[in-house]
Short mmCIF file of N, CA and C in Angstrom, two decimals:
data_model
loop_
_atom_site.label_atom_id
_atom_site.label_comp_id
_atom_site.label_asym_id
_atom_site.label_seq_id
_atom_site.Cartn_x
_atom_site.Cartn_y
_atom_site.Cartn_z
N MET G 1 -91.17 70.97 -98.21
CA MET G 1 -91.93 70.70 -97.02
C MET G 1 -91.42 69.39 -96.41
N LYS G 2 -91.22 69.39 -95.09
CA LYS G 2 -90.74 68.18 -94.44
C LYS G 2 -91.33 68.07 -93.04
N ILE G 3 -91.39 66.86 -92.54
CA ILE G 3 -91.80 66.62 -91.17
C ILE G 3 -90.54 66.43 -90.35
N ARG G 4 -90.49 67.12 -89.23
CA ARG G 4 -89.34 67.04 -88.32
C ARG G 4 -89.83 67.08 -86.89
N THR G 5 -88.94 66.72 -85.96
CA THR G 5 -89.31 66.81 -84.56
C THR G 5 -89.49 68.27 -84.17
N MET G 6 -90.44 68.49 -83.30
CA MET G 6 -90.70 69.84 -82.79
C MET G 6 -89.60 70.22 -81.80
N ASN G 7 -89.26 71.51 -81.75
CA ASN G 7 -88.32 71.99 -80.75
C ASN G 7 -88.95 73.15 -79.98
N MET G 8 -88.30 73.57 -78.92
CA MET G 8 -88.84 74.61 -78.05
C MET G 8 -89.08 75.93 -78.80
N GLU G 9 -88.26 76.20 -79.81
CA GLU G 9 -88.42 77.43 -80.58
C GLU G 9 -89.71 77.43 -81.41
N ASP G 10 -90.29 76.27 -81.62
CA ASP G 10 -91.52 76.14 -82.41
C ASP G 10 -92.78 76.44 -81.60
N LEU G 11 -92.67 76.51 -80.29
CA LEU G 11 -93.85 76.54 -79.43
C LEU G 11 -94.81 77.68 -79.73
N ASP G 12 -94.33 78.88 -80.00
CA ASP G 12 -95.25 79.99 -80.27
C ASP G 12 -96.08 79.72 -81.52
N GLN G 13 -95.44 79.28 -82.60
CA GLN G 13 -96.19 78.95 -83.82
C GLN G 13 -97.17 77.81 -83.57
N VAL G 14 -96.73 76.80 -82.85
CA VAL G 14 -97.58 75.64 -82.58
C VAL G 14 -98.79 76.03 -81.72
N MET G 15 -98.57 76.87 -80.72
CA MET G 15 -99.69 77.30 -79.88
C MET G 15 -100.72 78.08 -80.70
N ARG G 16 -100.28 78.86 -81.67
CA ARG G 16 -101.22 79.57 -82.57
C ARG G 16 -102.02 78.58 -83.41
N ILE G 17 -101.37 77.52 -83.86
CA ILE G 17 -102.08 76.49 -84.64
C ILE G 17 -103.15 75.82 -83.78
N TYR G 18 -102.80 75.49 -82.55
CA TYR G 18 -103.79 74.85 -81.67
C TYR G 18 -104.94 75.80 -81.34
N GLU G 19 -104.65 77.08 -81.18
CA GLU G 19 -105.72 78.06 -80.94
C GLU G 19 -106.67 78.12 -82.14
N LYS G 20 -106.10 78.13 -83.32
CA LYS G 20 -106.90 78.15 -84.54
C LYS G 20 -107.73 76.86 -84.64
N ALA G 21 -107.15 75.74 -84.27
CA ALA G 21 -107.86 74.46 -84.31
C ALA G 21 -109.03 74.46 -83.32
N ARG G 22 -108.83 75.02 -82.13
CA ARG G 22 -109.93 75.11 -81.16
C ARG G 22 -111.07 75.96 -81.71
N GLU G 23 -110.72 77.08 -82.34
CA GLU G 23 -111.74 77.95 -82.95
C GLU G 23 -112.50 77.21 -84.04
N TYR G 24 -111.78 76.46 -84.88
CA TYR G 24 -112.40 75.69 -85.95
C TYR G 24 -113.36 74.65 -85.36
N MET G 25 -112.92 73.95 -84.33
CA MET G 25 -113.77 72.92 -83.71
C MET G 25 -115.06 73.53 -83.18
N ILE G 26 -114.96 74.69 -82.55
CA ILE G 26 -116.15 75.35 -82.03
C ILE G 26 -117.10 75.69 -83.18
N GLU G 27 -116.56 76.24 -84.27
CA GLU G 27 -117.37 76.57 -85.44
C GLU G 27 -118.06 75.34 -86.01
N GLU G 28 -117.43 74.19 -85.92
CA GLU G 28 -117.97 72.95 -86.46
C GLU G 28 -118.85 72.19 -85.47
N GLY G 29 -119.15 72.81 -84.31
CA GLY G 29 -120.03 72.17 -83.34
C GLY G 29 -119.35 71.23 -82.37
N ASN G 30 -118.04 71.35 -82.25
CA ASN G 30 -117.26 70.48 -81.37
C ASN G 30 -116.53 71.35 -80.33
N ALA G 31 -117.29 71.94 -79.44
CA ALA G 31 -116.72 72.90 -78.48
C ALA G 31 -116.04 72.24 -77.28
N ASN G 32 -116.20 70.94 -77.10
CA ASN G 32 -115.74 70.30 -75.87
C ASN G 32 -114.50 69.43 -75.99
N GLN G 33 -113.99 69.20 -77.21
CA GLN G 33 -112.86 68.29 -77.33
C GLN G 33 -111.59 68.86 -76.69
N TRP G 34 -111.23 70.07 -77.06
CA TRP G 34 -110.05 70.72 -76.48
C TRP G 34 -110.52 72.00 -75.84
N ASP G 35 -110.58 72.02 -74.52
CA ASP G 35 -110.99 73.26 -73.86
C ASP G 35 -109.88 74.30 -73.96
N LYS G 36 -110.18 75.52 -73.54
CA LYS G 36 -109.22 76.62 -73.64
C LYS G 36 -107.91 76.24 -72.97
N GLY G 37 -106.84 76.40 -73.70
CA GLY G 37 -105.52 76.12 -73.13
C GLY G 37 -105.01 74.71 -73.35
N TYR G 38 -105.83 73.84 -73.93
CA TYR G 38 -105.37 72.48 -74.20
C TYR G 38 -105.05 72.34 -75.68
N PRO G 39 -103.95 71.77 -76.01
CA PRO G 39 -102.88 71.31 -75.12
C PRO G 39 -102.04 72.48 -74.61
N SER G 40 -101.56 72.34 -73.41
CA SER G 40 -100.77 73.41 -72.79
C SER G 40 -99.32 73.39 -73.28
N LYS G 41 -98.65 74.51 -73.09
CA LYS G 41 -97.22 74.57 -73.43
C LYS G 41 -96.44 73.53 -72.63
N GLU G 42 -96.83 73.35 -71.38
CA GLU G 42 -96.13 72.38 -70.52
C GLU G 42 -96.25 70.97 -71.08
N LEU G 43 -97.45 70.62 -71.53
CA LEU G 43 -97.64 69.29 -72.11
C LEU G 43 -96.81 69.14 -73.38
N LEU G 44 -96.80 70.16 -74.21
CA LEU G 44 -96.01 70.11 -75.44
C LEU G 44 -94.51 70.05 -75.14
N GLN G 45 -94.07 70.75 -74.09
CA GLN G 45 -92.66 70.67 -73.70
C GLN G 45 -92.29 69.24 -73.31
N GLU G 46 -93.21 68.56 -72.61
CA GLU G 46 -92.98 67.15 -72.26
C GLU G 46 -92.89 66.29 -73.52
N ASP G 47 -93.78 66.56 -74.48
CA ASP G 47 -93.76 65.82 -75.74
C ASP G 47 -92.45 66.05 -76.49
N ILE G 48 -91.97 67.28 -76.47
CA ILE G 48 -90.69 67.60 -77.13
C ILE G 48 -89.56 66.83 -76.45
N GLU G 49 -89.53 66.84 -75.12
CA GLU G 49 -88.49 66.13 -74.38
C GLU G 49 -88.51 64.63 -74.67
N LYS G 50 -89.71 64.08 -74.86
CA LYS G 50 -89.86 62.65 -75.17
C LYS G 50 -89.62 62.35 -76.65
N LYS G 51 -89.40 63.41 -77.43
CA LYS G 51 -89.16 63.28 -78.88
C LYS G 51 -90.33 62.59 -79.58
N GLN G 52 -91.55 63.00 -79.20
CA GLN G 52 -92.74 62.44 -79.83
C GLN G 52 -93.65 63.52 -80.43
N ALA G 53 -93.14 64.76 -80.50
CA ALA G 53 -93.87 65.87 -81.09
C ALA G 53 -93.26 66.20 -82.45
N TYR G 54 -94.12 66.37 -83.46
CA TYR G 54 -93.66 66.61 -84.83
C TYR G 54 -94.39 67.78 -85.46
N VAL G 55 -93.71 68.43 -86.39
CA VAL G 55 -94.31 69.53 -87.15
C VAL G 55 -94.04 69.33 -88.63
N VAL G 56 -94.96 69.88 -89.43
CA VAL G 56 -94.73 69.96 -90.87
C VAL G 56 -94.13 71.34 -91.10
N ASP G 57 -92.89 71.37 -91.52
CA ASP G 57 -92.14 72.60 -91.70
C ASP G 57 -92.07 72.94 -93.19
N ASN G 58 -92.61 74.09 -93.55
CA ASN G 58 -92.61 74.56 -94.93
C ASN G 58 -91.73 75.81 -94.99
N LYS G 59 -90.43 75.61 -95.14
CA LYS G 59 -89.46 76.70 -95.22
C LYS G 59 -89.55 77.65 -94.03
N GLY G 60 -89.63 77.07 -92.83
CA GLY G 60 -89.65 77.86 -91.60
C GLY G 60 -91.04 78.18 -91.07
N THR G 61 -92.06 77.90 -91.85
CA THR G 61 -93.44 78.10 -91.39
C THR G 61 -94.03 76.74 -91.05
N ILE G 62 -94.57 76.63 -89.85
CA ILE G 62 -95.16 75.37 -89.43
C ILE G 62 -96.60 75.31 -89.95
N GLU G 63 -96.88 74.26 -90.71
CA GLU G 63 -98.19 74.09 -91.33
C GLU G 63 -99.08 73.10 -90.60
N ALA G 64 -98.48 72.21 -89.81
CA ALA G 64 -99.26 71.23 -89.05
C ALA G 64 -98.42 70.71 -87.90
N VAL G 65 -99.11 70.12 -86.94
CA VAL G 65 -98.46 69.57 -85.75
C VAL G 65 -99.19 68.29 -85.35
N PHE G 66 -98.45 67.34 -84.80
CA PHE G 66 -99.06 66.12 -84.27
C PHE G 66 -98.10 65.44 -83.31
N ILE G 67 -98.66 64.55 -82.52
CA ILE G 67 -97.88 63.74 -81.60
C ILE G 67 -97.93 62.31 -82.11
N LEU G 68 -96.79 61.64 -82.14
CA LEU G 68 -96.72 60.23 -82.51
C LEU G 68 -95.94 59.52 -81.42
N MET G 69 -96.69 58.77 -80.62
CA MET G 69 -96.11 58.05 -79.49
C MET G 69 -95.78 56.62 -79.90
N GLY G 70 -94.65 56.15 -79.45
CA GLY G 70 -94.26 54.77 -79.71
C GLY G 70 -94.55 53.86 -78.53
N THR G 71 -95.31 54.37 -77.58
CA THR G 71 -95.67 53.60 -76.39
C THR G 71 -97.18 53.38 -76.37
N GLU G 72 -97.59 52.42 -75.58
CA GLU G 72 -99.01 52.14 -75.48
C GLU G 72 -99.75 53.31 -74.84
N GLU G 73 -100.96 53.53 -75.29
CA GLU G 73 -101.83 54.57 -74.75
C GLU G 73 -102.70 53.96 -73.66
N PRO G 74 -102.56 54.40 -72.39
CA PRO G 74 -103.34 53.81 -71.31
C PRO G 74 -104.87 53.85 -71.53
N SER G 75 -105.35 54.88 -72.18
CA SER G 75 -106.80 54.98 -72.44
C SER G 75 -107.30 53.89 -73.38
N TYR G 76 -106.41 53.21 -74.07
CA TYR G 76 -106.81 52.19 -75.03
C TYR G 76 -106.90 50.79 -74.41
N ALA G 77 -106.58 50.68 -73.12
CA ALA G 77 -106.61 49.37 -72.47
C ALA G 77 -108.01 48.78 -72.42
N THR G 78 -109.02 49.65 -72.31
CA THR G 78 -110.41 49.21 -72.27
C THR G 78 -111.16 49.86 -73.42
N ILE G 79 -111.85 49.07 -74.19
CA ILE G 79 -112.60 49.58 -75.33
C ILE G 79 -113.98 48.93 -75.37
N GLU G 80 -114.99 49.72 -75.66
CA GLU G 80 -116.33 49.18 -75.92
C GLU G 80 -116.34 48.85 -77.40
N GLY G 81 -115.99 47.65 -77.73
CA GLY G 81 -115.78 47.22 -79.10
C GLY G 81 -114.59 46.28 -79.08
N ALA G 82 -113.80 46.29 -80.14
CA ALA G 82 -112.63 45.42 -80.19
C ALA G 82 -111.58 46.00 -81.12
N TRP G 83 -110.33 45.94 -80.65
CA TRP G 83 -109.22 46.32 -81.51
C TRP G 83 -109.02 45.24 -82.56
N ILE G 84 -108.42 45.58 -83.66
CA ILE G 84 -108.14 44.63 -84.74
C ILE G 84 -107.06 43.64 -84.32
N SER G 85 -106.07 44.14 -83.59
CA SER G 85 -104.92 43.32 -83.23
C SER G 85 -104.39 43.74 -81.87
N ASP G 86 -103.66 42.83 -81.25
CA ASP G 86 -103.02 43.17 -79.97
C ASP G 86 -101.52 43.41 -80.15
N LYS G 87 -101.08 43.60 -81.40
CA LYS G 87 -99.67 43.89 -81.68
C LYS G 87 -99.28 45.26 -81.13
N ALA G 88 -97.99 45.46 -80.95
CA ALA G 88 -97.48 46.78 -80.55
C ALA G 88 -97.89 47.81 -81.61
N TYR G 89 -98.12 49.04 -81.18
CA TYR G 89 -98.64 50.06 -82.08
C TYR G 89 -98.08 51.44 -81.74
N GLY G 90 -98.17 52.34 -82.72
CA GLY G 90 -97.90 53.75 -82.49
C GLY G 90 -99.24 54.45 -82.30
N THR G 91 -99.23 55.54 -81.56
CA THR G 91 -100.46 56.28 -81.29
C THR G 91 -100.33 57.71 -81.78
N ILE G 92 -101.31 58.16 -82.53
CA ILE G 92 -101.35 59.53 -83.03
C ILE G 92 -102.28 60.35 -82.15
N HIS G 93 -101.80 61.51 -81.73
CA HIS G 93 -102.59 62.41 -80.89
C HIS G 93 -102.43 63.86 -81.36
N ARG G 94 -103.40 64.67 -80.99
CA ARG G 94 -103.36 66.14 -81.09
C ARG G 94 -102.89 66.67 -82.45
N MET G 95 -103.45 66.13 -83.52
CA MET G 95 -103.12 66.60 -84.86
C MET G 95 -103.89 67.88 -85.14
N ALA G 96 -103.20 68.88 -85.69
CA ALA G 96 -103.84 70.14 -86.05
C ALA G 96 -103.09 70.78 -87.21
N SER G 97 -103.84 71.49 -88.03
CA SER G 97 -103.28 72.17 -89.20
C SER G 97 -103.43 73.68 -89.04
N ALA G 98 -102.50 74.40 -89.63
CA ALA G 98 -102.59 75.87 -89.64
C ALA G 98 -103.72 76.32 -90.57
N GLY G 99 -104.17 75.44 -91.45
CA GLY G 99 -105.27 75.76 -92.35
C GLY G 99 -104.84 76.49 -93.62
N ASN G 100 -103.55 76.58 -93.86
CA ASN G 100 -103.05 77.29 -95.03
C ASN G 100 -102.93 76.42 -96.27
N LEU G 101 -102.64 75.14 -96.08
CA LEU G 101 -102.42 74.23 -97.19
C LEU G 101 -103.36 73.04 -97.07
N PRO G 102 -104.02 72.65 -98.15
CA PRO G 102 -104.89 71.47 -98.08
C PRO G 102 -104.06 70.19 -97.97
N GLY G 103 -104.66 69.18 -97.36
CA GLY G 103 -104.04 67.86 -97.32
C GLY G 103 -103.03 67.62 -96.22
N MET G 104 -102.94 68.52 -95.24
CA MET G 104 -101.93 68.34 -94.19
C MET G 104 -102.20 67.09 -93.35
N GLY G 105 -103.47 66.82 -93.04
CA GLY G 105 -103.79 65.64 -92.24
C GLY G 105 -103.38 64.36 -92.95
N LYS G 106 -103.70 64.26 -94.22
CA LYS G 106 -103.34 63.08 -95.01
C LYS G 106 -101.82 62.94 -95.09
N TYR G 107 -101.13 64.05 -95.26
CA TYR G 107 -99.66 64.06 -95.32
C TYR G 107 -99.07 63.52 -94.01
N CYS G 108 -99.60 63.97 -92.89
CA CYS G 108 -99.10 63.52 -91.58
C CYS G 108 -99.40 62.04 -91.36
N LEU G 109 -100.62 61.60 -91.71
CA LEU G 109 -100.96 60.19 -91.53
C LEU G 109 -100.08 59.29 -92.39
N ALA G 110 -99.80 59.71 -93.63
CA ALA G 110 -98.93 58.91 -94.50
C ALA G 110 -97.54 58.77 -93.90
N TRP G 111 -97.03 59.85 -93.32
CA TRP G 111 -95.71 59.83 -92.69
C TRP G 111 -95.71 58.85 -91.51
N CYS G 112 -96.77 58.89 -90.71
CA CYS G 112 -96.88 57.98 -89.56
C CYS G 112 -96.93 56.52 -90.02
N LYS G 113 -97.67 56.27 -91.10
CA LYS G 113 -97.78 54.91 -91.63
C LYS G 113 -96.44 54.36 -92.10
N GLU G 114 -95.56 55.25 -92.55
CA GLU G 114 -94.22 54.81 -92.97
C GLU G 114 -93.38 54.35 -91.78
N ARG G 115 -93.71 54.80 -90.60
CA ARG G 115 -92.90 54.50 -89.42
C ARG G 115 -93.46 53.38 -88.56
N TYR G 116 -94.75 53.15 -88.65
CA TYR G 116 -95.39 52.10 -87.83
C TYR G 116 -96.30 51.26 -88.71
N GLU G 117 -96.12 49.96 -88.63
CA GLU G 117 -97.02 49.07 -89.36
C GLU G 117 -98.40 49.09 -88.72
N HIS G 118 -98.44 49.37 -87.44
CA HIS G 118 -99.68 49.31 -86.69
C HIS G 118 -99.89 50.66 -85.99
N LEU G 119 -101.03 51.30 -86.21
CA LEU G 119 -101.32 52.61 -85.62
C LEU G 119 -102.71 52.64 -85.01
N ARG G 120 -102.85 53.44 -83.95
CA ARG G 120 -104.15 53.70 -83.36
C ARG G 120 -104.31 55.21 -83.18
N VAL G 121 -105.56 55.64 -83.21
CA VAL G 121 -105.89 57.06 -83.04
C VAL G 121 -107.31 57.14 -82.50
N ASP G 122 -107.61 58.21 -81.78
CA ASP G 122 -108.99 58.43 -81.34
C ASP G 122 -109.34 59.89 -81.52
N THR G 123 -110.64 60.17 -81.55
CA THR G 123 -111.10 61.54 -81.65
C THR G 123 -112.49 61.66 -81.06
N HIS G 124 -112.85 62.87 -80.74
CA HIS G 124 -114.16 63.18 -80.18
C HIS G 124 -115.25 62.80 -81.19
N GLU G 125 -116.37 62.32 -80.67
CA GLU G 125 -117.46 61.91 -81.56
C GLU G 125 -117.96 63.06 -82.44
N LYS G 126 -117.81 64.30 -82.00
CA LYS G 126 -118.28 65.44 -82.79
C LYS G 126 -117.22 66.03 -83.71
N ASN G 127 -116.03 65.44 -83.72
CA ASN G 127 -114.97 65.93 -84.60
C ASN G 127 -115.11 65.25 -85.97
N ILE G 128 -116.10 65.72 -86.71
CA ILE G 128 -116.44 65.11 -87.99
C ILE G 128 -115.27 65.19 -88.98
N SER G 129 -114.57 66.31 -89.02
CA SER G 129 -113.45 66.46 -89.95
C SER G 129 -112.37 65.42 -89.68
N MET G 130 -112.01 65.23 -88.43
CA MET G 130 -110.97 64.27 -88.09
C MET G 130 -111.46 62.84 -88.34
N ARG G 131 -112.70 62.57 -87.99
CA ARG G 131 -113.25 61.23 -88.24
C ARG G 131 -113.21 60.91 -89.73
N ARG G 132 -113.58 61.87 -90.56
CA ARG G 132 -113.57 61.66 -92.02
C ARG G 132 -112.13 61.42 -92.50
N LEU G 133 -111.18 62.22 -92.00
CA LEU G 133 -109.78 62.04 -92.37
C LEU G 133 -109.30 60.64 -92.01
N ILE G 134 -109.57 60.23 -90.80
CA ILE G 134 -109.12 58.91 -90.33
C ILE G 134 -109.74 57.81 -91.17
N GLU G 135 -111.06 57.86 -91.35
CA GLU G 135 -111.76 56.81 -92.08
C GLU G 135 -111.36 56.75 -93.55
N ASN G 136 -111.02 57.90 -94.14
CA ASN G 136 -110.61 57.93 -95.55
C ASN G 136 -109.14 57.58 -95.76
N ASN G 137 -108.44 57.28 -94.67
CA ASN G 137 -107.01 56.99 -94.77
C ASN G 137 -106.64 55.66 -94.13
N ASP G 138 -107.48 54.66 -94.39
CA ASP G 138 -107.13 53.28 -94.08
C ASP G 138 -107.26 52.90 -92.61
N PHE G 139 -108.03 53.63 -91.84
CA PHE G 139 -108.28 53.26 -90.45
C PHE G 139 -109.68 52.69 -90.33
N THR G 140 -109.84 51.77 -89.40
CA THR G 140 -111.12 51.13 -89.16
C THR G 140 -111.64 51.54 -87.79
N TYR G 141 -112.92 51.88 -87.73
CA TYR G 141 -113.55 52.20 -86.45
C TYR G 141 -113.60 50.93 -85.61
N CYS G 142 -113.14 51.02 -84.36
CA CYS G 142 -113.08 49.85 -83.48
C CYS G 142 -114.01 49.94 -82.28
N GLY G 143 -114.39 51.14 -81.87
CA GLY G 143 -115.28 51.27 -80.72
C GLY G 143 -115.06 52.56 -79.96
N ILE G 144 -115.53 52.56 -78.73
CA ILE G 144 -115.47 53.73 -77.85
C ILE G 144 -114.44 53.49 -76.76
N ILE G 145 -113.61 54.50 -76.53
CA ILE G 145 -112.69 54.48 -75.38
C ILE G 145 -113.03 55.69 -74.53
N TYR G 146 -112.53 55.69 -73.31
CA TYR G 146 -112.75 56.82 -72.41
C TYR G 146 -111.41 57.47 -72.11
N VAL G 147 -111.30 58.74 -72.46
CA VAL G 147 -110.06 59.48 -72.30
C VAL G 147 -109.93 59.89 -70.84
N ARG G 148 -108.86 59.41 -70.20
CA ARG G 148 -108.66 59.71 -68.78
C ARG G 148 -107.72 60.88 -68.54
N ALA G 149 -106.71 61.00 -69.37
CA ALA G 149 -105.67 61.99 -69.13
C ALA G 149 -106.20 63.42 -69.20
N HIS G 150 -107.11 63.67 -70.11
CA HIS G 150 -107.60 65.04 -70.31
C HIS G 150 -108.98 65.25 -69.70
N SER G 151 -109.87 64.28 -69.85
CA SER G 151 -111.22 64.39 -69.31
C SER G 151 -111.86 63.01 -69.37
N PRO G 152 -112.93 62.82 -68.66
CA PRO G 152 -113.59 61.51 -68.68
C PRO G 152 -114.57 61.38 -69.85
N ARG G 153 -114.20 61.88 -71.02
CA ARG G 153 -115.12 61.87 -72.16
C ARG G 153 -114.94 60.63 -73.02
N ARG G 154 -115.99 60.35 -73.76
CA ARG G 154 -115.96 59.25 -74.73
C ARG G 154 -115.24 59.70 -75.99
N ALA G 155 -114.57 58.77 -76.63
CA ALA G 155 -113.91 59.07 -77.90
C ALA G 155 -114.07 57.88 -78.83
N TYR G 156 -114.14 58.18 -80.10
CA TYR G 156 -114.19 57.13 -81.12
C TYR G 156 -112.76 56.66 -81.37
N ALA G 157 -112.55 55.36 -81.33
CA ALA G 157 -111.22 54.78 -81.47
C ALA G 157 -111.09 54.07 -82.81
N TYR G 158 -109.93 54.24 -83.44
CA TYR G 158 -109.66 53.67 -84.75
C TYR G 158 -108.31 52.97 -84.75
N GLU G 159 -108.18 52.02 -85.65
CA GLU G 159 -106.93 51.32 -85.82
C GLU G 159 -106.65 51.17 -87.31
N LYS G 160 -105.38 51.34 -87.68
CA LYS G 160 -105.00 51.18 -89.07
C LYS G 160 -104.97 49.71 -89.42
N LYS G 161 -105.49 49.41 -90.59
CA LYS G 161 -105.48 48.04 -91.07
C LYS G 161 -104.04 47.55 -91.20
N GLU G 162 -103.87 46.25 -91.13
CA GLU G 162 -102.55 45.66 -91.19
C GLU G 162 -101.78 46.03 -92.45
N GLY G 163 -100.48 46.14 -92.31
CA GLY G 163 -99.59 46.38 -93.44
C GLY G 163 -99.42 47.85 -93.73
N LYS G 164 -98.23 48.25 -94.06
CA LYS G 164 -97.94 49.63 -94.39
C LYS G 164 -98.56 49.97 -95.73
N LYS G 165 -99.11 51.18 -95.82
CA LYS G 165 -99.73 51.64 -97.07
C LYS G 165 -99.35 53.07 -97.33
#
């Protein structure tokens, strides 16, 4: 199993993973985080072109997907609370698992931590599974941000504690 950059040939498998993730969120009481069709193929194609889309590849089967941006996230400029640091950071977005193998979220977060000393991530307040994953993997709750790119919704914002782990 390895993490690699996503390519255009991966899109069908990745779109199925996101569909499954939307279904899971609805079952868990989080129907509003990703509406039908989000993230779109067009958005993922942009992520691929920017080389910020990644997949967990298990012998040709994609088990998880996530975005790791090396640029600042505009939605993080204003926070109701406080960030731990103002250092440059990587941003994790749109993480989803195919649901076939346990521990995919932890595996992806560990990989991201190896690449960035400083990380930020946010999730919907009703995404209990993601909040638990983030909190159990060395991230600290910092406050509320407002997501502008997708919707004007509130999101819980987290930052990884200093130092690679």
